[in-house]
Structure formats: C-alpha cells, structure tokens
PDB file of C-alpha atoms in Angstrom:
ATOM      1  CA  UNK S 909       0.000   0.000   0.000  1.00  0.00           C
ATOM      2  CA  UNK S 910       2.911   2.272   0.235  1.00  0.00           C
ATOM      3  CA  UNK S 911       3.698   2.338  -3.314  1.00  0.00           C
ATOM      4  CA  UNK S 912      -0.481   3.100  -3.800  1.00  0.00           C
ATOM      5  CA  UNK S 913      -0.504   7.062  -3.730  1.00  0.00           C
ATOM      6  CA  UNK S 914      -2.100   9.095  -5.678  1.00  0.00           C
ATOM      7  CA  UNK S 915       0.178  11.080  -8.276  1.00  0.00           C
ATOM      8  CA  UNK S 916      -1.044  15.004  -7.851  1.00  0.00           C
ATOM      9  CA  UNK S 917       1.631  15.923 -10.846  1.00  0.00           C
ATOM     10  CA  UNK S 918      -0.615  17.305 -13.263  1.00  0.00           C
ATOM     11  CA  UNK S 919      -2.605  19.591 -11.460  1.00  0.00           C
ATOM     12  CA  UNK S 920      -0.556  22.315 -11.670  1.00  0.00           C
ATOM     13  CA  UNK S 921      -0.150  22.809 -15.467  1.00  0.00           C
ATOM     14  CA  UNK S 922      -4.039  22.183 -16.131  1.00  0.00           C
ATOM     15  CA  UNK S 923      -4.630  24.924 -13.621  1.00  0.00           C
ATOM     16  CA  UNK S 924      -1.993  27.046 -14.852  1.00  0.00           C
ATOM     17  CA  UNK S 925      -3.144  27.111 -18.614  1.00  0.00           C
ATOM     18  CA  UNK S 926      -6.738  27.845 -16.906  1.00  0.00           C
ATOM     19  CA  UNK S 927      -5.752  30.754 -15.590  1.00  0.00           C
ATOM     20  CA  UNK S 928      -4.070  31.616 -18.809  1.00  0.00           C
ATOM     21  CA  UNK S 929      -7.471  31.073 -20.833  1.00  0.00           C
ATOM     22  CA  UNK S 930      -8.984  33.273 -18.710  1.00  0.00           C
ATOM     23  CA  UNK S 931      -6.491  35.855 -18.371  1.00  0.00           C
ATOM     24  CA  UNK S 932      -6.276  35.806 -22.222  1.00  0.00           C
ATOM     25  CA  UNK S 933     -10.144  35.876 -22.639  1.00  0.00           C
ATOM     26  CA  UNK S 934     -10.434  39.384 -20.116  1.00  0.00           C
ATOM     27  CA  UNK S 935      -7.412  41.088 -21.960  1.00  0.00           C
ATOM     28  CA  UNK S 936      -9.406  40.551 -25.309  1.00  0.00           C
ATOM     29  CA  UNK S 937     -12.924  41.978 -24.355  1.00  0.00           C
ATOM     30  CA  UNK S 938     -11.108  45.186 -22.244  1.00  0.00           C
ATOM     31  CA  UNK S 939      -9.341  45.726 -25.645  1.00  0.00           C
ATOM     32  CA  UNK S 940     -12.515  45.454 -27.355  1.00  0.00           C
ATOM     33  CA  UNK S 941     -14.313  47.476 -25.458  1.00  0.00           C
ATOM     34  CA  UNK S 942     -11.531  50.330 -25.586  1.00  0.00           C
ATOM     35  CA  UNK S 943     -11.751  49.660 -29.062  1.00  0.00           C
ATOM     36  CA  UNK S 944     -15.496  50.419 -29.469  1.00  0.00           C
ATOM     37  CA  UNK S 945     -15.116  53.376 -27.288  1.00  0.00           C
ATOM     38  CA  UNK S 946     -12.062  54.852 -29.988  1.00  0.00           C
ATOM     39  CA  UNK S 947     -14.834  54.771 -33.404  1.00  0.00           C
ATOM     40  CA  UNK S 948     -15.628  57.805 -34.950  1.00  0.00           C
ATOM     41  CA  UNK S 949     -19.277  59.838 -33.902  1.00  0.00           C
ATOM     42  CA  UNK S 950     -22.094  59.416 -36.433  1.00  0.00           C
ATOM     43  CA  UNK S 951     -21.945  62.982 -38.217  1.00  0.00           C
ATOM     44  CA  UNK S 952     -24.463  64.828 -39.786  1.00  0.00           C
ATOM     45  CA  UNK S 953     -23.890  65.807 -43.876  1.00  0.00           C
ATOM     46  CA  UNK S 954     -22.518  69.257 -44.500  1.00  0.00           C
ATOM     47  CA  UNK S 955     -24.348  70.718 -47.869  1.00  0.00           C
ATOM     48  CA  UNK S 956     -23.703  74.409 -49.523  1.00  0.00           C
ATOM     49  CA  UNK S 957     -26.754  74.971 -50.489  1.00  0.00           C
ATOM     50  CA  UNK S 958     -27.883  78.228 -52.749  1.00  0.00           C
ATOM     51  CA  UNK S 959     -31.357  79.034 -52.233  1.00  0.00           C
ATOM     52  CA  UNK S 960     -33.554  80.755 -54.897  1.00  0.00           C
ATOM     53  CA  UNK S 961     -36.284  82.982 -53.686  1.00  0.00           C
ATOM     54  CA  UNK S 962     -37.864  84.586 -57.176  1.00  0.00           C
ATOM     55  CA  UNK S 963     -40.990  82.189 -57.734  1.00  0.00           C
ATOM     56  CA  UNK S 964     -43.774  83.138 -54.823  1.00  0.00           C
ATOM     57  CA  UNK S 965     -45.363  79.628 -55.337  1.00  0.00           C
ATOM     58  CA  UNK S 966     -41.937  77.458 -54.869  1.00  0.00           C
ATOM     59  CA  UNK S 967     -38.403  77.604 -52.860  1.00  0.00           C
ATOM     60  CA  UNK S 968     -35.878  75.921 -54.878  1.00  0.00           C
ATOM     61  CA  UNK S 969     -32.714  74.845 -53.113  1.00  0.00           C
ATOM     62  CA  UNK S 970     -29.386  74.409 -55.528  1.00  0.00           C
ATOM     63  CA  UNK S 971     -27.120  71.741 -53.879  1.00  0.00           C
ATOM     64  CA  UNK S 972     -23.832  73.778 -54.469  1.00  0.00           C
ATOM     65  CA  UNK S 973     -21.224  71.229 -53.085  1.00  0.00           C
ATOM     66  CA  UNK S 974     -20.990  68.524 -50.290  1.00  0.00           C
ATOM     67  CA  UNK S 975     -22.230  65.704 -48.965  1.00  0.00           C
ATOM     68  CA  UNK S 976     -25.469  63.685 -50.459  1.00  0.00           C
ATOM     69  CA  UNK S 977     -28.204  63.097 -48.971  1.00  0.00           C
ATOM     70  CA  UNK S 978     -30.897  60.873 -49.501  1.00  0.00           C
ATOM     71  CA  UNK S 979     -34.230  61.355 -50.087  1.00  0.00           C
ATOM     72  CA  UNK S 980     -35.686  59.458 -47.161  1.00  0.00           C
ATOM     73  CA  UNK S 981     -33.711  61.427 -44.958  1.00  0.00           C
ATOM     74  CA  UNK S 982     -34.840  64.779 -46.330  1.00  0.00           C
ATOM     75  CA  UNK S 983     -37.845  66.802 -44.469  1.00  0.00           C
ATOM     76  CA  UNK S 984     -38.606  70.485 -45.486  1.00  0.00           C
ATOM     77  CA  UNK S 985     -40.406  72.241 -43.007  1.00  0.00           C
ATOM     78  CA  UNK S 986     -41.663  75.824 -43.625  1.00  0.00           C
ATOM     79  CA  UNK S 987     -42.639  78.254 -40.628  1.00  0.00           C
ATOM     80  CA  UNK S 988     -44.706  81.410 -40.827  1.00  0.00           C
ATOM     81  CA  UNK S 989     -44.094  82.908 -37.329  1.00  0.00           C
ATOM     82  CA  UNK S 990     -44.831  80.279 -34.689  1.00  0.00           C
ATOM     83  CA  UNK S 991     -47.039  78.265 -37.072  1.00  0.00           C
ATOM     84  CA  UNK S 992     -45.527  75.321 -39.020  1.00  0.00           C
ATOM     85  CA  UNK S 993     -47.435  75.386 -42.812  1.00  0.00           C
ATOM     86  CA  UNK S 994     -47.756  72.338 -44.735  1.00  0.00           C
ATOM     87  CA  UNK S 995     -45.363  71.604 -48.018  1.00  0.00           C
ATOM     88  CA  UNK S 996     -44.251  69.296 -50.171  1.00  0.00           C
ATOM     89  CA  UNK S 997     -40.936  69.146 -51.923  1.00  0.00           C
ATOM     90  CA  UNK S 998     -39.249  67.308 -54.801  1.00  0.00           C
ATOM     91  CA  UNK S 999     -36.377  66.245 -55.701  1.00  0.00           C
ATOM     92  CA  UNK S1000     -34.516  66.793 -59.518  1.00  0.00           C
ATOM     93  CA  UNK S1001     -31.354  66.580 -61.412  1.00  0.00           C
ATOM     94  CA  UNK S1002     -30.271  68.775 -63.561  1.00  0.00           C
ATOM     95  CA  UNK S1003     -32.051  67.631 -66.653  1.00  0.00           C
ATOM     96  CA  UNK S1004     -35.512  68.213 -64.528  1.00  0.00           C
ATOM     97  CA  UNK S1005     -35.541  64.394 -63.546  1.00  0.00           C
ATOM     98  CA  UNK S1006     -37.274  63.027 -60.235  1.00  0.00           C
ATOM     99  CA  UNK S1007     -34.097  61.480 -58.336  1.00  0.00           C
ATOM    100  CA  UNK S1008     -33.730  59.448 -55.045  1.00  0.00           C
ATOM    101  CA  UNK S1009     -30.783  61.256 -53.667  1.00  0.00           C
ATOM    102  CA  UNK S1010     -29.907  65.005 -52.824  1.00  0.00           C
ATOM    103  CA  UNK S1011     -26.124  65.728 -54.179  1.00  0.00           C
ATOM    104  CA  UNK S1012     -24.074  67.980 -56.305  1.00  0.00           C
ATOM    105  CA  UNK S1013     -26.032  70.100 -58.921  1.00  0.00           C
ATOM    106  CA  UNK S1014     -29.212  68.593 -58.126  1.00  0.00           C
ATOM    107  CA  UNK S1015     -32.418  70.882 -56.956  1.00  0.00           C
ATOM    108  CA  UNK S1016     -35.203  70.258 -53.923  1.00  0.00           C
ATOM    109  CA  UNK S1017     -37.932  72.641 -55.507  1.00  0.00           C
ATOM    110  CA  UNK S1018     -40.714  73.159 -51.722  1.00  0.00           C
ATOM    111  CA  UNK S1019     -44.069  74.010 -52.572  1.00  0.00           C
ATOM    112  CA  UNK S1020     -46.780  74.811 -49.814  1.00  0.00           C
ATOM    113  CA  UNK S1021     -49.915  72.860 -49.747  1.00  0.00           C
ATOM    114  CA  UNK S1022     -52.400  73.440 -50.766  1.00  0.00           C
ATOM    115  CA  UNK S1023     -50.539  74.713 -54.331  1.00  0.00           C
ATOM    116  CA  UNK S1024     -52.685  77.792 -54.047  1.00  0.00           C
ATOM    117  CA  UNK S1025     -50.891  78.978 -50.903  1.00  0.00           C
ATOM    118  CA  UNK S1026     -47.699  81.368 -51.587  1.00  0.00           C
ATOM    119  CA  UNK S1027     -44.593  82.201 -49.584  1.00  0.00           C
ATOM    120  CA  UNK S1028     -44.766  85.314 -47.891  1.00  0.00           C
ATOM    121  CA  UNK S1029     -41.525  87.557 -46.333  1.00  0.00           C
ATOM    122  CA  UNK S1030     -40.673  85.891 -43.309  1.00  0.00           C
ATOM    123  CA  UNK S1031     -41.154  82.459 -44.450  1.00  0.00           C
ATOM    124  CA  UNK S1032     -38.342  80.239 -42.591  1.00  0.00           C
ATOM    125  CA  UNK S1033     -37.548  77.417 -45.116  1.00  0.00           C
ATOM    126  CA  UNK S1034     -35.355  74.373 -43.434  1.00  0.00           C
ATOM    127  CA  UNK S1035     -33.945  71.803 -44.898  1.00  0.00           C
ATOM    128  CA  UNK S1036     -33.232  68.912 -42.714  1.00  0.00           C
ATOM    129  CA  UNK S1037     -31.751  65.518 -42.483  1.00  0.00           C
ATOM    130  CA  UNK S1038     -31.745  63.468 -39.858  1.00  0.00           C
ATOM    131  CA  UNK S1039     -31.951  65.288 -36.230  1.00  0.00           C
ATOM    132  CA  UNK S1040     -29.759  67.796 -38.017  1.00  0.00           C
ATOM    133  CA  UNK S1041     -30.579  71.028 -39.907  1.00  0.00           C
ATOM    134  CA  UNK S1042     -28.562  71.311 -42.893  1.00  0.00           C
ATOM    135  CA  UNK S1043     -30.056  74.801 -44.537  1.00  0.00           C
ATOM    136  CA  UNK S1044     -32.354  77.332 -42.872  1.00  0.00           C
ATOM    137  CA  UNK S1045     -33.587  80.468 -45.232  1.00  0.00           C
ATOM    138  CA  UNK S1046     -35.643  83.300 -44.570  1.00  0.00           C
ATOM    139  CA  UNK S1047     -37.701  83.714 -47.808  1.00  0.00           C
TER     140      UNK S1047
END
C-alpha cells in the first residue's frame, strides 16, 4: 500500500493554462471594449446649399457642393411665425428628372400645400436631415 498514492503531478499545469485562458479571454474583451469606445461619432452631412427665392409659389434649393443626402432622410419644413405650414418638396437633377438622392447640382424645388398657398416675407424654409438642420432660409 505504500507504493499506492495518488500522483497530484498534473494539477498544476491544467490549472496554470486555466488561468491563462482566462487571463487571455479578459485582456481581449477590455481591448474590445476600448476599441469600441475609440470609433468615430455618427456625423451629420454638411451641404452648400444656394437658395432661390424669385418664384412666390416654390423655394428651390441648388445643392452647391458637399455631402449627399438621400431622399428618405430629407424633411422640409416651412414656418410662418410660430405656425408650421404644410409643403411638399421634390427632388430633380439637372435635366428636370425626379431622383432618389440630394447631391451635387441637383435641386429640392418646396411648394406649400395646398398649391394655391404662396410664400410670404418671413417664411423660414429648413432643410433637414436626420436630427440635423442642414439649410435654414428666410424667404
């Protein structure tokens, strides 16, 4: 029975490489989650836009250089003091097609609704995307 004991030799390295799985498997989630901390903001599009004021039926808004913008993104919302009027806008190229996206050279034309309403002076016209305003106008 003396030469019947039990043999304890390989503890040690199972519980060693344990303790490296683990230590391994906490070093790569903290650097993931300092990585996820380092990415870039979601920003909102920066448009030059050129507005054109001569038509007392429509706004048309030239998109002059920047960012695009599509048109699901897009509201126009007109304000007449504290009052917020009804319109309508749509989107075109530059050979006077309807187009899904808002970028260089292309026009949002904003009509009021109902069609036989007209801008007035003092009109704020706003063009925005997202929770971001990208152009605000006095007509």
């Amino acid at each position: 029975m003396k030469d019947n004991f039990l043999d304890d030799t390989a503890v040690s390295p199972v519980i060693g490489e344990m303790l490296m799985i683990v230590l391994a498997l906490l070093l790569v989630s903290l650097f993931s989650v300092t990585l996820l901390d380092l990415l870039p903001a979601e920003r909102s599009p920066s448009v030059e836009i050129k507005p054109d004021y001569t038509d007392a039926n429509s706004v048309t808004l030239y998109h002059k250089g920047g960012d695009w913008i599509k048109k699901s993104d897009i509201q126009v919302i007109v304000f007449r003091g504290r009052k917020t009027l009804q319109s309508e806008f749509s989107l075109r190229d530059q050979s006077d097609k309807t187009i899904q996206s808002f970028d260089l050279g292309d026009t949002v034309v904003v009509q009021l609704i109902p069609h036989s309403e007209t801008f007035k002076s003092g009109d704020i016209v706003r063009l925005v995307s997202g929770k971001s305003t990208v152009f605000s106008g006095t007509y």
